[in-house]
Amino acid sequence: MTSELRCDYPDTEAMLAAIRQWGIEPAVQRFNRFVEFVWHLPLLMKIKQGQEKWLLKQLLYKYVPSPLIDRPKMGFCSPTDSGLRVSLRDWAESLLSENRLHEQGYLNSRAIRQKWQKHLSGERNWQLLLWNILSFPDSLNAHQ
């Protein structure tokens, strides 16, 4: 397999130990073999008459309704502003607590708390900024 497909994590051994501990190593090995197989398929099997992912789509047609396969790409979005205020409020509050933000030491906890309070009160919709901040710890953990 080429280096473009390699994922080198800072603590690869810990990741592999976790995979073995949770018993998913056989699934990972099967997936790796599958990626190797697909990587070596002729391009004509992957793109046919200008249609990308042709082989994958042929397989999916057996299990998934075609309108779900043939539709345009759809992105994903952050939760709505009311979602952060209501259903995700406790989760967001725990991640945006002044102590937690201060302990992390990367972001200005006072400014974030002010924006969070304005968002909660409905004074201003800070949904996109807050979602980026809420996602930051996960991004940080993924790269440590």
XYZ file of C-alpha atoms in Angstrom:
144
model
C 0.000 0.000 0.000
C 1.291 3.466 -0.721
C 2.202 5.991 1.928
C -0.861 8.121 1.083
C -3.027 5.597 2.894
C -0.850 5.235 5.973
C -2.032 6.812 9.191
C 0.799 7.391 11.608
C -0.451 8.334 15.052
C 1.880 9.613 17.755
C 1.104 6.590 19.924
C 0.522 3.807 17.431
C 1.351 1.089 19.941
C -1.294 2.354 22.373
C -3.841 2.472 19.572
C -3.014 -1.103 18.531
C -3.214 -2.269 22.148
C -6.670 -0.723 22.456
C -7.763 -2.420 19.238
C -6.602 -5.784 20.582
C -8.185 -5.151 23.989
C -11.605 -4.469 22.508
C -11.412 -7.430 20.138
C -11.741 -5.497 16.912
C -8.370 -6.498 15.505
C -9.863 -9.094 13.105
C -12.261 -6.455 11.733
C -9.406 -3.990 11.278
C -7.350 -6.651 9.514
C -10.273 -7.454 7.192
C -10.751 -3.776 6.469
C -7.040 -3.388 5.688
C -7.223 -6.339 3.282
C -10.302 -4.802 1.674
C -8.531 -1.451 1.209
C -5.532 -3.276 -0.299
C -7.863 -5.127 -2.679
C -9.696 -1.985 -3.797
C -6.436 -0.053 -4.125
C -5.178 -2.556 -6.668
C -8.367 -2.736 -8.748
C -8.053 -1.366 -12.284
C -9.266 2.203 -12.640
C -11.849 1.015 -15.177
C -13.640 -0.831 -12.354
C -13.680 2.245 -10.149
C -14.767 4.762 -12.775
C -17.063 3.707 -15.588
C -18.505 6.069 -18.207
C -17.502 9.030 -16.049
C -19.297 7.691 -12.969
C -16.979 7.644 -9.971
C -17.214 4.867 -7.375
C -18.938 2.694 -9.948
C -18.123 -0.643 -8.325
C -19.107 0.556 -4.868
C -22.423 1.825 -6.193
C -23.137 -1.493 -7.920
C -22.691 -3.240 -4.597
C -24.811 -0.692 -2.741
C -27.711 -1.047 -5.210
C -28.227 -4.550 -3.825
C -28.795 -3.273 -0.280
C -29.723 0.425 -0.411
C -32.544 2.164 -2.298
C -31.149 3.873 -5.401
C -32.482 7.363 -4.496
C -30.142 7.311 -1.508
C -27.175 6.377 -3.705
C -27.818 8.590 -6.710
C -28.542 11.845 -4.920
C -26.077 14.755 -4.817
C -23.556 14.937 -2.008
C -24.930 16.358 1.199
C -22.815 17.987 3.855
C -23.508 18.007 7.532
C -24.112 20.948 9.763
C -23.669 21.911 13.336
C -26.624 21.680 15.713
C -29.117 24.491 15.503
C -28.801 27.416 17.850
C -31.808 26.146 19.815
C -30.230 22.673 19.957
C -27.292 24.108 21.857
C -29.675 25.962 24.154
C -31.920 22.981 24.868
C -31.037 19.376 24.063
C -27.244 19.793 24.088
C -27.108 22.425 26.807
C -25.792 20.225 29.647
C -23.115 18.706 27.423
C -22.078 22.109 26.074
C -22.100 23.654 29.548
C -19.720 20.977 30.817
C -17.276 21.628 27.966
C -17.595 25.402 28.213
C -17.201 25.670 31.972
C -14.751 28.387 32.907
C -12.634 25.961 34.941
C -12.341 23.459 32.111
C -11.467 26.106 29.529
C -8.937 27.638 31.887
C -7.348 24.225 32.607
C -6.958 23.536 28.897
C -5.214 26.873 28.582
C -5.699 27.302 24.841
C -8.718 29.580 24.632
C -9.867 32.756 26.347
C -12.340 31.344 28.852
C -13.845 34.715 29.776
C -14.635 35.670 26.163
C -16.094 32.230 25.451
C -18.254 32.307 28.567
C -19.594 35.738 27.569
C -20.548 34.460 24.129
C -22.100 31.320 25.644
C -24.232 33.449 28.002
C -25.365 35.702 25.142
C -26.229 32.621 23.107
C -28.206 31.060 25.975
C -30.151 34.274 26.555
C -31.014 34.552 22.857
C -29.307 37.933 22.674
C -27.052 36.685 19.878
C -26.689 33.467 17.891
C -23.111 32.239 18.409
C -23.937 28.712 17.226
C -21.123 28.337 14.651
C -18.377 29.777 16.844
C -19.531 27.763 19.839
C -19.716 24.563 17.803
C -16.104 25.074 16.698
C -15.081 25.613 20.314
C -17.058 22.560 21.452
C -15.335 20.467 18.774
C -11.873 21.779 19.681
C -11.126 19.327 22.544
C -11.874 16.351 20.281
C -9.586 17.751 17.603
C -6.918 18.416 20.197
C -7.174 14.893 21.639
C -6.925 13.379 18.164
C -3.579 15.076 17.601
C -1.983 14.476 20.985
